[in-house]
Short mmCIF file of C-alpha atoms and ligand atoms in Angstrom, two decimals:
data_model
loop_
_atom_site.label_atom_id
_atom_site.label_comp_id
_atom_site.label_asym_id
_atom_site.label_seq_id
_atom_site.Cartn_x
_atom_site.Cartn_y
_atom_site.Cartn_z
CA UNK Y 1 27.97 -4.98 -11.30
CA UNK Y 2 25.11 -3.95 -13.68
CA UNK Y 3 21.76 -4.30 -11.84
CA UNK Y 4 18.81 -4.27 -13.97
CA UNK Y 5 15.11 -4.74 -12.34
CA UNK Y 6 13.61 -6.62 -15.37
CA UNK Y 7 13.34 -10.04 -14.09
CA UNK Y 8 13.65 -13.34 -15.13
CA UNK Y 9 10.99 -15.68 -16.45
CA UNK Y 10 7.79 -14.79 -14.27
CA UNK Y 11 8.35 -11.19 -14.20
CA UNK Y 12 9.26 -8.23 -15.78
CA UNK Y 13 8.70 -7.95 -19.53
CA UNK Y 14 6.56 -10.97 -20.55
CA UNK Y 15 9.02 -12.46 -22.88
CA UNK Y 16 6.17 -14.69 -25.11
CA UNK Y 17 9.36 -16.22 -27.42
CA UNK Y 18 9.72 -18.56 -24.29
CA UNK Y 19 6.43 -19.15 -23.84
CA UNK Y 20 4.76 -20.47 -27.36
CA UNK Y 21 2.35 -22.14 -25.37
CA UNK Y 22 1.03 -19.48 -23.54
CA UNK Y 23 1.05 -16.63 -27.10
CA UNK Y 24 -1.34 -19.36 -29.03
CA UNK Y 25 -3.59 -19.87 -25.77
CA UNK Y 26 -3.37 -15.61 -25.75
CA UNK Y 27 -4.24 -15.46 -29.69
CA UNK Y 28 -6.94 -18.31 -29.56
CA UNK Y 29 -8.72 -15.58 -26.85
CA UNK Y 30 -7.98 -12.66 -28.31
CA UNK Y 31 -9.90 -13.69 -31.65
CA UNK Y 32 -12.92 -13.77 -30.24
CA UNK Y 33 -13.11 -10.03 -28.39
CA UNK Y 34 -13.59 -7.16 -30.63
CA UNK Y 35 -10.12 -4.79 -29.15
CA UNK Y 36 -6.98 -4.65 -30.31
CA UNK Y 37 -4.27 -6.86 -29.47
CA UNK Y 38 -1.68 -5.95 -26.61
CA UNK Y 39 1.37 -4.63 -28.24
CA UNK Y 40 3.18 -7.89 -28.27
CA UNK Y 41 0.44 -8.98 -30.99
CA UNK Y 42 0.19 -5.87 -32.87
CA UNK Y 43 2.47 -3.49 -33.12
CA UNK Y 44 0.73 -0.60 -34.21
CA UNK Y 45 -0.64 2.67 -32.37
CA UNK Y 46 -4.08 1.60 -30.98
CA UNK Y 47 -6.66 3.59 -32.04
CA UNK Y 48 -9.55 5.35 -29.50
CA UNK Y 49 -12.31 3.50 -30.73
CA UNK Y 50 -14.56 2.98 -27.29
CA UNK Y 51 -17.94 5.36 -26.69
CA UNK Y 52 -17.99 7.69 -23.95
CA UNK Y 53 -19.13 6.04 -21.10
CA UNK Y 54 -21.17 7.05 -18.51
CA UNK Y 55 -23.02 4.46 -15.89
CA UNK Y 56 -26.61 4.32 -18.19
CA UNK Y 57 -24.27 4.31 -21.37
CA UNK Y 58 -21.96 1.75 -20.07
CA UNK Y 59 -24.91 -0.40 -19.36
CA UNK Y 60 -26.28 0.14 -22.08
CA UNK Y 61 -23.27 -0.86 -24.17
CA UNK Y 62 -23.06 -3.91 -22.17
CA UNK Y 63 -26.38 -4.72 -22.91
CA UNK Y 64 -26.36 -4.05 -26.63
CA UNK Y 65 -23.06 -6.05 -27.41
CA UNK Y 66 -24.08 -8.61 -24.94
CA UNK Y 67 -20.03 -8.93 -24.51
CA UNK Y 68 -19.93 -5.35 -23.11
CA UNK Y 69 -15.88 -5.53 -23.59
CA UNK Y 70 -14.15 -1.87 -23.49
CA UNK Y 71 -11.38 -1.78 -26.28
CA UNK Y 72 -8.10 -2.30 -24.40
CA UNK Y 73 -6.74 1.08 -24.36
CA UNK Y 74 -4.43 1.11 -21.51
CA UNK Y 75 -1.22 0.74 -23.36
CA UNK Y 76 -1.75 4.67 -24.69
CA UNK Y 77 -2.54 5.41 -21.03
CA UNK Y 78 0.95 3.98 -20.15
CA UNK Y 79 2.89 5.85 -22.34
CA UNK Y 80 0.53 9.09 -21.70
CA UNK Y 81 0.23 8.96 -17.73
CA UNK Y 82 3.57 6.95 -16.64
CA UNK Y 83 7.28 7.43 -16.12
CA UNK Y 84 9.06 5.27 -18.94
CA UNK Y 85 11.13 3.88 -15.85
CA UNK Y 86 7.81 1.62 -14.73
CA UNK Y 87 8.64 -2.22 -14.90
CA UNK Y 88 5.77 -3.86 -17.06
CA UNK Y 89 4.39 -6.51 -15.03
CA UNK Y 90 2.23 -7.39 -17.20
CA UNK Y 91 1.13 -5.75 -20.47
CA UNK Y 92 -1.60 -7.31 -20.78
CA UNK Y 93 -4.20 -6.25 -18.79
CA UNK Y 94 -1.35 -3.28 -18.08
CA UNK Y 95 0.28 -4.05 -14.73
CA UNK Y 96 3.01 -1.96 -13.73
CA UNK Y 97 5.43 -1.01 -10.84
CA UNK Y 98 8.41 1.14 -10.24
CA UNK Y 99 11.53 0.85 -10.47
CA UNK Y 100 13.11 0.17 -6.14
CA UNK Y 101 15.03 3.28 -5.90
CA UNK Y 102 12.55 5.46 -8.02
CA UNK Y 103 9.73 4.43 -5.46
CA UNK Y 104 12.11 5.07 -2.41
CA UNK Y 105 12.41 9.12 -3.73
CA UNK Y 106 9.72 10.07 -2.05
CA UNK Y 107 7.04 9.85 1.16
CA UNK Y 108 4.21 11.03 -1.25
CA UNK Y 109 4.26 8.75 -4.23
CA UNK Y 110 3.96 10.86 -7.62
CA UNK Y 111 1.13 9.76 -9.86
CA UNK Y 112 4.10 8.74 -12.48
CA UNK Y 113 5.58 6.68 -10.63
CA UNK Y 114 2.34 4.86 -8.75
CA UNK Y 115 2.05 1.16 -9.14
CA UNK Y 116 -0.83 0.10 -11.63
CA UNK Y 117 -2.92 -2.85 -11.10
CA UNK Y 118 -5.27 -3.61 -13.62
CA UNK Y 119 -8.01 -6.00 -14.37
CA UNK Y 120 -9.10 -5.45 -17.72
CA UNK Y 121 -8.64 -2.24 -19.84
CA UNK Y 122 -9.41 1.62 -19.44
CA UNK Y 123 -12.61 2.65 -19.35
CA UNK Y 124 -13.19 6.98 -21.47
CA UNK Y 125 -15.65 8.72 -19.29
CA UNK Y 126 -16.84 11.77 -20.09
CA UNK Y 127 -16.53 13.57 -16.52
CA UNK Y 128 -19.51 15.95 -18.00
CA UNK Y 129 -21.70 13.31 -18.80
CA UNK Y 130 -20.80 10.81 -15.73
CA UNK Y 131 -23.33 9.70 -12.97
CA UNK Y 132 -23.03 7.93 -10.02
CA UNK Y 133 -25.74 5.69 -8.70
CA UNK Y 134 -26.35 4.88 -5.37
CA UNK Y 135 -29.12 2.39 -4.87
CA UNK Y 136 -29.83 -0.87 -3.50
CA UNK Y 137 -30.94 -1.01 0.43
CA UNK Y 138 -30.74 3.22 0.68
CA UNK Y 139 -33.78 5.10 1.72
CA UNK Y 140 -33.84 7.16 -0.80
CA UNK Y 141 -31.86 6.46 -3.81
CA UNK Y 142 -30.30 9.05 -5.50
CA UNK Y 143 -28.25 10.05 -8.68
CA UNK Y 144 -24.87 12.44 -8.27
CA UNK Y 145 -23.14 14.16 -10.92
CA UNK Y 146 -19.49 15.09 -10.26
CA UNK Y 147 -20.03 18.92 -9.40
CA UNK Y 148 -22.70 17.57 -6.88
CA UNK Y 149 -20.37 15.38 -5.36
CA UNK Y 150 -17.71 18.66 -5.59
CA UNK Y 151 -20.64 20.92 -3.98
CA UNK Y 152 -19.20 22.02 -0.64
CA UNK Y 153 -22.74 23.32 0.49
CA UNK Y 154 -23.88 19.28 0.08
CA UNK Y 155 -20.63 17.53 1.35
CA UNK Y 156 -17.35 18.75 3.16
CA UNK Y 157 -14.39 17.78 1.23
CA UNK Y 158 -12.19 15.32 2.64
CA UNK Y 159 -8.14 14.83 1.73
CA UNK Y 160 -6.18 11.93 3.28
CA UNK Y 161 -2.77 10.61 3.00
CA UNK Y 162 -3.40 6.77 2.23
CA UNK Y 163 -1.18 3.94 0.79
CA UNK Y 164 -2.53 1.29 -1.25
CA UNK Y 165 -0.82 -1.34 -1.35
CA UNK Y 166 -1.85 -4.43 -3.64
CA UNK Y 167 -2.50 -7.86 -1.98
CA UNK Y 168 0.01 -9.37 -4.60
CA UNK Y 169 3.02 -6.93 -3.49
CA UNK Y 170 6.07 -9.04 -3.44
CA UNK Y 171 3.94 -12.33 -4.63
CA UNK Y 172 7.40 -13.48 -6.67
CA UNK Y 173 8.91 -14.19 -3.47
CA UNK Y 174 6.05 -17.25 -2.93
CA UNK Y 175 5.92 -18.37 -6.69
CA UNK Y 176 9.82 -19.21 -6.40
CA UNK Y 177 8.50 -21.12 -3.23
CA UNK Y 178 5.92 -22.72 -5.13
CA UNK Y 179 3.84 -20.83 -8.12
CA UNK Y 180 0.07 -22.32 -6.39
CA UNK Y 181 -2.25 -20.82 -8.68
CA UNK Y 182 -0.21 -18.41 -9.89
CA UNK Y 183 0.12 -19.78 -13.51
CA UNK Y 184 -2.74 -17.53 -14.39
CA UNK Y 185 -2.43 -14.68 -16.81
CA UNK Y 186 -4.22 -12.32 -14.31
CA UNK Y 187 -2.06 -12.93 -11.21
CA UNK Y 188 0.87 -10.20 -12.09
CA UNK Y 189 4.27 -11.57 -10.33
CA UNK Y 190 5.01 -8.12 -8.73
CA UNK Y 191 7.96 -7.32 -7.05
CA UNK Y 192 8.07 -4.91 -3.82
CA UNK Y 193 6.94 -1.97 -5.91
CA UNK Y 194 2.88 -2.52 -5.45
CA UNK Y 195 2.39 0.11 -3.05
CA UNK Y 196 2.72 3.99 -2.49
CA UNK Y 197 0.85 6.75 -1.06
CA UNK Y 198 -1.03 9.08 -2.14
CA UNK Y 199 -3.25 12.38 -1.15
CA UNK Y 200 -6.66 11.68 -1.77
CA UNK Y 201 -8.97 14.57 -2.35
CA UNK Y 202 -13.17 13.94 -2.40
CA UNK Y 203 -16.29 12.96 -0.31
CA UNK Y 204 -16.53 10.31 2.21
CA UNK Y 205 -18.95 7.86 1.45
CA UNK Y 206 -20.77 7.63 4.74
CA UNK Y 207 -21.69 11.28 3.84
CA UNK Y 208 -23.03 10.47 0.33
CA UNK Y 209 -25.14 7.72 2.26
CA UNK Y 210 -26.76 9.83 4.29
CA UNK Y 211 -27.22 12.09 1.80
CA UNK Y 212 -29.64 9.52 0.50
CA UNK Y 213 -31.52 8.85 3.63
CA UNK Y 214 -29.24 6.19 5.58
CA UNK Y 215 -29.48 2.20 4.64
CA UNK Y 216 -32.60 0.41 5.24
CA UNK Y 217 -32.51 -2.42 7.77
CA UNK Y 218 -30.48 -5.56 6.91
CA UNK Y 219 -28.08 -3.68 4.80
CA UNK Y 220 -25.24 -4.58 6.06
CA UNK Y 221 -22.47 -4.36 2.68
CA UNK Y 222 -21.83 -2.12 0.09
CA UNK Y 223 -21.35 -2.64 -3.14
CA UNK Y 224 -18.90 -0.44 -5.85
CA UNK Y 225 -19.24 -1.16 -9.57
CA UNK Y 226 -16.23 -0.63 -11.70
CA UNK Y 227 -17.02 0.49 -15.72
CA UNK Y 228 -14.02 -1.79 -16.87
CA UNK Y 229 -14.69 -5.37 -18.18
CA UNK Y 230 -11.97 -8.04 -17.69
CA UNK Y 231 -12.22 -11.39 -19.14
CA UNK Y 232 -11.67 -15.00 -17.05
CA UNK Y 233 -11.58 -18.14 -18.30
CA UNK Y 234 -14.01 -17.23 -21.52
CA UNK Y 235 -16.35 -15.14 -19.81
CA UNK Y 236 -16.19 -11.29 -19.41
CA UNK Y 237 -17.24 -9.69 -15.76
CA UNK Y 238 -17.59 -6.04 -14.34
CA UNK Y 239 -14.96 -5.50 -11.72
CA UNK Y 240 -17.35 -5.73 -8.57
CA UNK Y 241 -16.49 -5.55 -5.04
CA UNK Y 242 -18.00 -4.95 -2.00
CA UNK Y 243 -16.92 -3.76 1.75
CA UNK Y 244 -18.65 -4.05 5.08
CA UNK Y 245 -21.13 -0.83 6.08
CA UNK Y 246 -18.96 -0.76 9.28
CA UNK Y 247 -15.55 0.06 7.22
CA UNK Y 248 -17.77 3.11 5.58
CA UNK Y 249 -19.28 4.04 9.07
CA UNK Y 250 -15.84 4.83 10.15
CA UNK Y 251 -15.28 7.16 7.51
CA UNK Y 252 -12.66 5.28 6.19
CA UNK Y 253 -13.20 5.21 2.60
CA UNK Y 254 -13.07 7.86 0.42
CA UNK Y 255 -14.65 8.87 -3.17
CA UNK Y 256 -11.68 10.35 -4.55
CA UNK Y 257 -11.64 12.41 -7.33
CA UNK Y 258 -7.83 13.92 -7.02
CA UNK Y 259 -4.52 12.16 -6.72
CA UNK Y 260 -2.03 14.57 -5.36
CA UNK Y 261 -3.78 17.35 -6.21
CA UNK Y 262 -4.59 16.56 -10.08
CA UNK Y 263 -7.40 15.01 -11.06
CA UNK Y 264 -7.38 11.29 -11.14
CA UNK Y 265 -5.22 9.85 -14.19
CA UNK Y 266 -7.60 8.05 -16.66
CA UNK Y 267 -5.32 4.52 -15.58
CA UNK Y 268 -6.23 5.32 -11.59
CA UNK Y 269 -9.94 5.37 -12.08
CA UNK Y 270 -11.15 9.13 -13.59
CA UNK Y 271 -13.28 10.48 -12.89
CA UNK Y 272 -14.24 8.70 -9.73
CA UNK Y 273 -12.43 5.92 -7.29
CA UNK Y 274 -13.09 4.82 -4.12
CA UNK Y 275 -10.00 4.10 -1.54
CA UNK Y 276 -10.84 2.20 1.27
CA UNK Y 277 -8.13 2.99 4.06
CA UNK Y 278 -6.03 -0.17 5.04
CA UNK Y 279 -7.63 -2.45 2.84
CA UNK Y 280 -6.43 -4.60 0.16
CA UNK Y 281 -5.88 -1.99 -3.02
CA UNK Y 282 -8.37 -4.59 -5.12
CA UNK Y 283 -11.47 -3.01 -2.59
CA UNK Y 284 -10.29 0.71 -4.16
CA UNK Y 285 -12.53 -0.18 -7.07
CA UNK Y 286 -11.79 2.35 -10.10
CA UNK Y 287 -14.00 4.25 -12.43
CA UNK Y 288 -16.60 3.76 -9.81
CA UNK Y 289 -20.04 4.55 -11.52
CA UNK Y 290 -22.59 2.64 -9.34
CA UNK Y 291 -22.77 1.94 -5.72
CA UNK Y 292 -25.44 -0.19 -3.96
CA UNK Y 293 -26.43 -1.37 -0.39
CA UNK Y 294 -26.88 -5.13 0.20
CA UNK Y 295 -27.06 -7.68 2.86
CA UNK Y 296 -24.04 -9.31 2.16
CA UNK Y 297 -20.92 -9.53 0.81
CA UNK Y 298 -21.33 -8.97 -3.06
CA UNK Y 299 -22.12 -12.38 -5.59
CA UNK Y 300 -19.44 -10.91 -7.50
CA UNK Y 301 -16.17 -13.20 -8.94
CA UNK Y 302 -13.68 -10.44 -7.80
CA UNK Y 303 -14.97 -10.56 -4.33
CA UNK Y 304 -16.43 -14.27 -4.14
CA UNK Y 305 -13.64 -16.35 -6.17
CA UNK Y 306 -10.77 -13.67 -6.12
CA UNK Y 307 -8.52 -12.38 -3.04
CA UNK Y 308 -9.27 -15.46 -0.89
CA UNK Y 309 -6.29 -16.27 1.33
CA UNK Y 310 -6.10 -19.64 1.58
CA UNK Y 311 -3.83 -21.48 4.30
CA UNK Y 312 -0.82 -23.06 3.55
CA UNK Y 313 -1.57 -26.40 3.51
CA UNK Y 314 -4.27 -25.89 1.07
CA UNK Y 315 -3.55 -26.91 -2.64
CA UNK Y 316 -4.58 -28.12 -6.14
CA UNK Y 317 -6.53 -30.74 -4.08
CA UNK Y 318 -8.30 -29.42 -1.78
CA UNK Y 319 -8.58 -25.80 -2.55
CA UNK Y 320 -12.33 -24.55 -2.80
CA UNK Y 321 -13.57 -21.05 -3.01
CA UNK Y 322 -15.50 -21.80 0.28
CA UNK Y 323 -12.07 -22.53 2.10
CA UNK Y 324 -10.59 -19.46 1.48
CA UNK Y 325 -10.97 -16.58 3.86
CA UNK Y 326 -12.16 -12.91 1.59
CA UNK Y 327 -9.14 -10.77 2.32
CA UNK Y 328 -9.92 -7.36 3.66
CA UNK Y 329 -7.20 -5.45 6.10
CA UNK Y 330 -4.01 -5.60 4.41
CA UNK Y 331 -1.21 -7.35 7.37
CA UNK Y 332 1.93 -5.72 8.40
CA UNK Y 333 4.96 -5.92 6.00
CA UNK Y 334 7.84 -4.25 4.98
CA UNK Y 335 10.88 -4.54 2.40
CA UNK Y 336 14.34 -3.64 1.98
CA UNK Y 337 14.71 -1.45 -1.40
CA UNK Y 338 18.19 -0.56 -1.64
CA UNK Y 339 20.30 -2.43 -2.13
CA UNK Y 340 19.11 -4.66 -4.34
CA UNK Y 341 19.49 -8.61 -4.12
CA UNK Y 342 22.15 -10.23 -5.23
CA UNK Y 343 23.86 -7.21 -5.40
CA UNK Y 344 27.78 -6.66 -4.45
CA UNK Y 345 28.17 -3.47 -2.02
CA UNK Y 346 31.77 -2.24 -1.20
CA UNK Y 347 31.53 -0.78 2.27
CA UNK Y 348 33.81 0.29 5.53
CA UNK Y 349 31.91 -1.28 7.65
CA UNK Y 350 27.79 -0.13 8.01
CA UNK Y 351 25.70 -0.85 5.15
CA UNK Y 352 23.29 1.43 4.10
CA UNK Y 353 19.87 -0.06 3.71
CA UNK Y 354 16.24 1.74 2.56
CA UNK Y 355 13.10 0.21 2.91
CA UNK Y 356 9.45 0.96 3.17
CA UNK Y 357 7.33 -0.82 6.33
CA UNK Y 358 3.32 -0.73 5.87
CA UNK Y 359 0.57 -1.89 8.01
CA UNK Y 360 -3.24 -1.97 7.10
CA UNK Y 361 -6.60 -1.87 8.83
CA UNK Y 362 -5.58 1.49 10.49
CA UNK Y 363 -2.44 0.43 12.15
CA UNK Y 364 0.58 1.72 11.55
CA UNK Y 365 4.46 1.09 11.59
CA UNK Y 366 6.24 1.77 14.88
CA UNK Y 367 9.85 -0.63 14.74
CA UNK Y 368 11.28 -1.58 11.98
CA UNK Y 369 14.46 -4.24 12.44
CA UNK Y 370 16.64 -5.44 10.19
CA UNK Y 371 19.46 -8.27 10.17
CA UNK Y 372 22.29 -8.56 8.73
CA UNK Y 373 23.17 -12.44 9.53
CA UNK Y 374 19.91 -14.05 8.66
CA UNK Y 375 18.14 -13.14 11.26
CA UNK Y 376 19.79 -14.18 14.27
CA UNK Y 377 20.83 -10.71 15.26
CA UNK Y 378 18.12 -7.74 14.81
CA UNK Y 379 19.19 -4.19 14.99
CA UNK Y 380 16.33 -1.78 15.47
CA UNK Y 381 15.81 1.23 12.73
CA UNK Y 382 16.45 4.25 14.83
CA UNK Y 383 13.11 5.92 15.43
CA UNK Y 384 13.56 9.50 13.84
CA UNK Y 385 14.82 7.40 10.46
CA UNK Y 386 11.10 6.82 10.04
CA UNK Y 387 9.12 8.92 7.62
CA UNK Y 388 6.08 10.55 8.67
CA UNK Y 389 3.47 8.40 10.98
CA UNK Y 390 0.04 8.68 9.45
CA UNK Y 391 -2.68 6.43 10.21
CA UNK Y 392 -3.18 5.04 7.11
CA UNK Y 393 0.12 5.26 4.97
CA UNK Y 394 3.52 3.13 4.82
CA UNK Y 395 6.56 4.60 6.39
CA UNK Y 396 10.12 5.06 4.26
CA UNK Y 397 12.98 3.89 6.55
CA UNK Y 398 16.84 4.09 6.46
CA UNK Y 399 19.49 2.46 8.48
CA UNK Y 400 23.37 1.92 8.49
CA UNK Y 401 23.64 -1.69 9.41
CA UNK Y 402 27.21 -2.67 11.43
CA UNK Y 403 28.29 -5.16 9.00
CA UNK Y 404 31.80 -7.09 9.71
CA UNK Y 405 32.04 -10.17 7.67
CA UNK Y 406 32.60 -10.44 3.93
CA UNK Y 407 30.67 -12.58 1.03
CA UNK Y 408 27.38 -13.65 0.78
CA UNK Y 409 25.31 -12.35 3.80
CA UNK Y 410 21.22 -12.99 3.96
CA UNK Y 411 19.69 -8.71 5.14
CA UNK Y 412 16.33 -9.41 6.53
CA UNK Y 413 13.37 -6.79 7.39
CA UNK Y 414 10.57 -7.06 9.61
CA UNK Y 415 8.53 -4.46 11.01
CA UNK Y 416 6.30 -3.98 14.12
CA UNK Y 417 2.82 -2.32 14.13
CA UNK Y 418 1.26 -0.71 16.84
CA UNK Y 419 -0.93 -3.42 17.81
CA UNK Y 420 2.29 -5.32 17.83
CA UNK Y 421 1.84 -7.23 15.04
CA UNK Y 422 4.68 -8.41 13.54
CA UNK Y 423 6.00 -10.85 10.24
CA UNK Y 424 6.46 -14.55 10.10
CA UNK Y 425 9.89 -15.36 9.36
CA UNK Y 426 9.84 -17.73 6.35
CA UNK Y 427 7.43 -17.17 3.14
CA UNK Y 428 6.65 -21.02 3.75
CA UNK Y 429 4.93 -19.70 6.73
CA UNK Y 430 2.27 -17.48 5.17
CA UNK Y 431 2.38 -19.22 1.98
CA UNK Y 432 -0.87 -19.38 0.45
CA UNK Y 433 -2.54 -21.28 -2.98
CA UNK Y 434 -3.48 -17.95 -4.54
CA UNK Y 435 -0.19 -16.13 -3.37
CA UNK Y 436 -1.47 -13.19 -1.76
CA UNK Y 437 -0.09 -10.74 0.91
CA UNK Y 438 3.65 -11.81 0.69
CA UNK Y 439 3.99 -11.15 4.89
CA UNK Y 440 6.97 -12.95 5.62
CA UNK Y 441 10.41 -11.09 6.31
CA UNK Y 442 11.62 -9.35 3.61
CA UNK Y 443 15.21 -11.08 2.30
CA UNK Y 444 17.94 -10.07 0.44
CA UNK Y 445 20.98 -11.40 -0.66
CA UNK Y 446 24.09 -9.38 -0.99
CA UNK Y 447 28.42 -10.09 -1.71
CA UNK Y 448 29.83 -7.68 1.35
CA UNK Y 449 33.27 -6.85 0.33
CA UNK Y 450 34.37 -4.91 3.24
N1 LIG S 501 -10.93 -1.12 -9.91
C1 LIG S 501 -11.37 -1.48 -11.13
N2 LIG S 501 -12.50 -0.94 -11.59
N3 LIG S 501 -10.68 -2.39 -11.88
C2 LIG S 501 -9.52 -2.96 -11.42
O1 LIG S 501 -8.91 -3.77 -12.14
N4 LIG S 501 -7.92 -3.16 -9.57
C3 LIG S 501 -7.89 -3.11 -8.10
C4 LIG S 501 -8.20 -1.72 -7.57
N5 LIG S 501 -9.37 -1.20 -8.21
C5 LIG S 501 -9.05 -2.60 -10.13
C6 LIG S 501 -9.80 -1.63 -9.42
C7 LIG S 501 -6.64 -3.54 -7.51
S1 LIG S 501 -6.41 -5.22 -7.40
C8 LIG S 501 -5.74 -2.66 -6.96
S2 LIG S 501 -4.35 -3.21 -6.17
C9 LIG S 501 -5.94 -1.21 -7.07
O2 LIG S 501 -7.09 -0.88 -7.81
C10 LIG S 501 -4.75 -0.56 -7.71
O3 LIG S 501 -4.96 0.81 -7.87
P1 LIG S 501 -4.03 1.64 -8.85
O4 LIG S 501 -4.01 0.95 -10.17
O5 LIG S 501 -4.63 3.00 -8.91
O6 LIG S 501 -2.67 1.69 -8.21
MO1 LIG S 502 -4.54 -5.61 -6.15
#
């Protein structure tokens, strides 16, 4: 049969005819910000209508309309910047993913076809006319343009192959568990497609820091402003986050200024983004215009109230910001990609499955197993069926499962990483109130006809 990846209910397009509730609660909000409706509202072409932002302007702007909201303008960045095969997770902030097979193409994710995870809308900057501040708890505070962060005689250039991966891949599996907090127009109900990798191309930030003297004692975070606005519950924030000194004193995080050799695309953060290796994607803040050193962890509601993992038995009741642990390192996980669930596969015998198998905080993949009962029986990937090891990137698997009975059999994944980490079987297991990094096995259904 017919498979389509649109999916039903939470997921896919947001059909708002089933959800009358939720399209008045959406127009009461959107009368009181000053940018046009998502398409669903208003279906004309939106017009360019935000100022050129650089970090003083933006501030400025933020100041002056004491609202500081950007004119959502990431719909025309869509249709500019992305394949027309990307699923719309949500349209509103855009949210969007690839298509399985699409996303199993290639090692090196192109830019088309690169998840995009969204907060609020798409910041213009003029790349002539942006700064970058770094300031807090730095000796000697400084302000870059872009060609001195491109000047080779101030710092070497730096290009990595790193997957992000967001920590709300393959959240739908836990809201058909239970949907926690997930009820919120912000959480997007992604599928398996919220990852790829890409070849970064900029400056390390531990260079740029000692560029301006080193960090003054006590500084022991550091913070990266984002020039988009989102909006939560009434009030509008900055997208703020912050990572530990020690993650940039490794030289694992990057000001990137290329995506596969081209410069950023306006909906991945141009000019500038950071991309912290083997973190959560939510720490690779986007259209990154000011950075500053502080004692701890940033104050901010992306990093304070958002990406908290919370345990499983924590609920409605008893769930409190201060009970939730701030995500950081992304765990190990993995998913099966083709075929698809609930799909019927005519085979002699060995069923061919694809999958990708990831693994943050600088660990990497080395076993993948699937099963093809379950998961009574595993059956190890063969080795040289693995893509590429790099420290900081997924790995793209295939396999040709034995597979002797007929009907409807259960295909599991899990992968090991090379601290031997490995998945919890159920989703109940790593279940959590906020529905974050979806660990578990991967599962799949599928009608074996033999
Ligand atoms: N940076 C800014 N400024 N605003 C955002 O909404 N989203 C974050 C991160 N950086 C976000 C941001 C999240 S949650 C993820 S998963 C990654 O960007 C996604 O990066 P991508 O859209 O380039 O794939
Ligand atoms: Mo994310």
């Amino acid at each position: 049969p017919e498979f389509k990846e649109e999916r039903e209910g939470w997921g896919g397009y947001i059909e708002w005819e089933k959800y009358p509730e939720k399209k008045k609660q959406v127009e009461e909000i959107l009368k009181n910000y000053d940018f046009p409706a998502p398409p669903e509202f208003q279906l004309v072409p939106l017009p360019n209508t935000n100022p050129i932002l650089t970090g003083e302007r933006f501030k400025q702007y933020h100041q002056a309309t004491g609202l500081g909201h950007i004119p959502d303008i990431s719909w025309q960045y869509v249709l500019k910047e992305k394949s027309p095969d990307m699923i719309h997770v949500l349209q509103f902030p855009y949210n969007g993913e690839p298509p399985r097979d699409r996303l199993m193409e290639n090692e090196i994710t192109p830019n088309p076809l690169f998840f995009v995870r969204n907060h609020g809308g798409v910041p213009e900057i003029d790349p002539a006319k942006f700064t970058l501040d770094i300031g807090g708890l730095v000796n000697n505070p400084k302000r870059l343009t872009l060609a001195d962060l491109q000047n080779e005689s101030l710092f070497p250039r730096q290009t990595n192959i790193v997957s992000l991966q967001c920590s709300g891949t393959r959240r739908i599996e836990q809201i058909h568990e239970y949907p926690g907090d997930g009820d919120e127009l912000i959480n997007a109900p992604w599928s398996e497609g919220a990852i790829g990798a890409a070849k970064w191309t900029g400056v390390s930030l531990k260079k740029v820091i000692k560029h301006c003297g080193g960090l003054k004692d006590g500084a022991m975070h550091i913070e990266l402003f984002g020039a988009d606005t989102y909006f939560k519950k009434g009030k509008v924030y900055n997208y703020v986050v912050s990572i530990p000194w020690r993650k940039v004193k490794a030289g694992e995080v990057l000001l990137a200024w290329e995506m596969n050799g081209e410069p950023l695309p306006k909906i991945h953060g141009f000019p500038l983004r950071a991309v912290v290796f083997g973190y959560i994607g939510a720490r690779s803040c986007k259209w990154l215009y000011e950075i500053k050193a502080i004692k701890d962890p940033s104050e901010a509601p992306v990093q304070r109230k958002e990406y908290l993992y919370y345990t499983p038995q924590i609920g409605k009741q008893n769930a409190l910001y201060s009970n939730g642990f701030s995500i950081q390192d992304m765990p190990v996980s993995s998913a099966i990609m083709s075929p698809k669930d609930m799909q019927h596969v005519v085979h002699d015998g060995k069923v061919k499955l694809k999958g990708w198998a990831y693994s943050g905080g600088g660990h990497w993949p080395i076993r993948v197993e699937v099963s093809g009962d379950g998961g009574s029986i595993w059956y190890e990937v063969p080795w040289e069926n693995l893509s590429t090891k790099y420290y900081h990137a997924w790995r793209l698997w295939e396999v040709d499962l034995p597979v002797e009975a007929e009907g409807w059999l259960e295909f599991l994944v899990r992968t090991w990483d090379n601290a031997l980490n490995t998945q919890p079987t159920f989703v109940r297991s790593a279940w959590n109130w906020d529905l974050h990094v979806t660990s578990s096995c991967h599962r799949i259904k599928i009608y074996s006809i033999n």
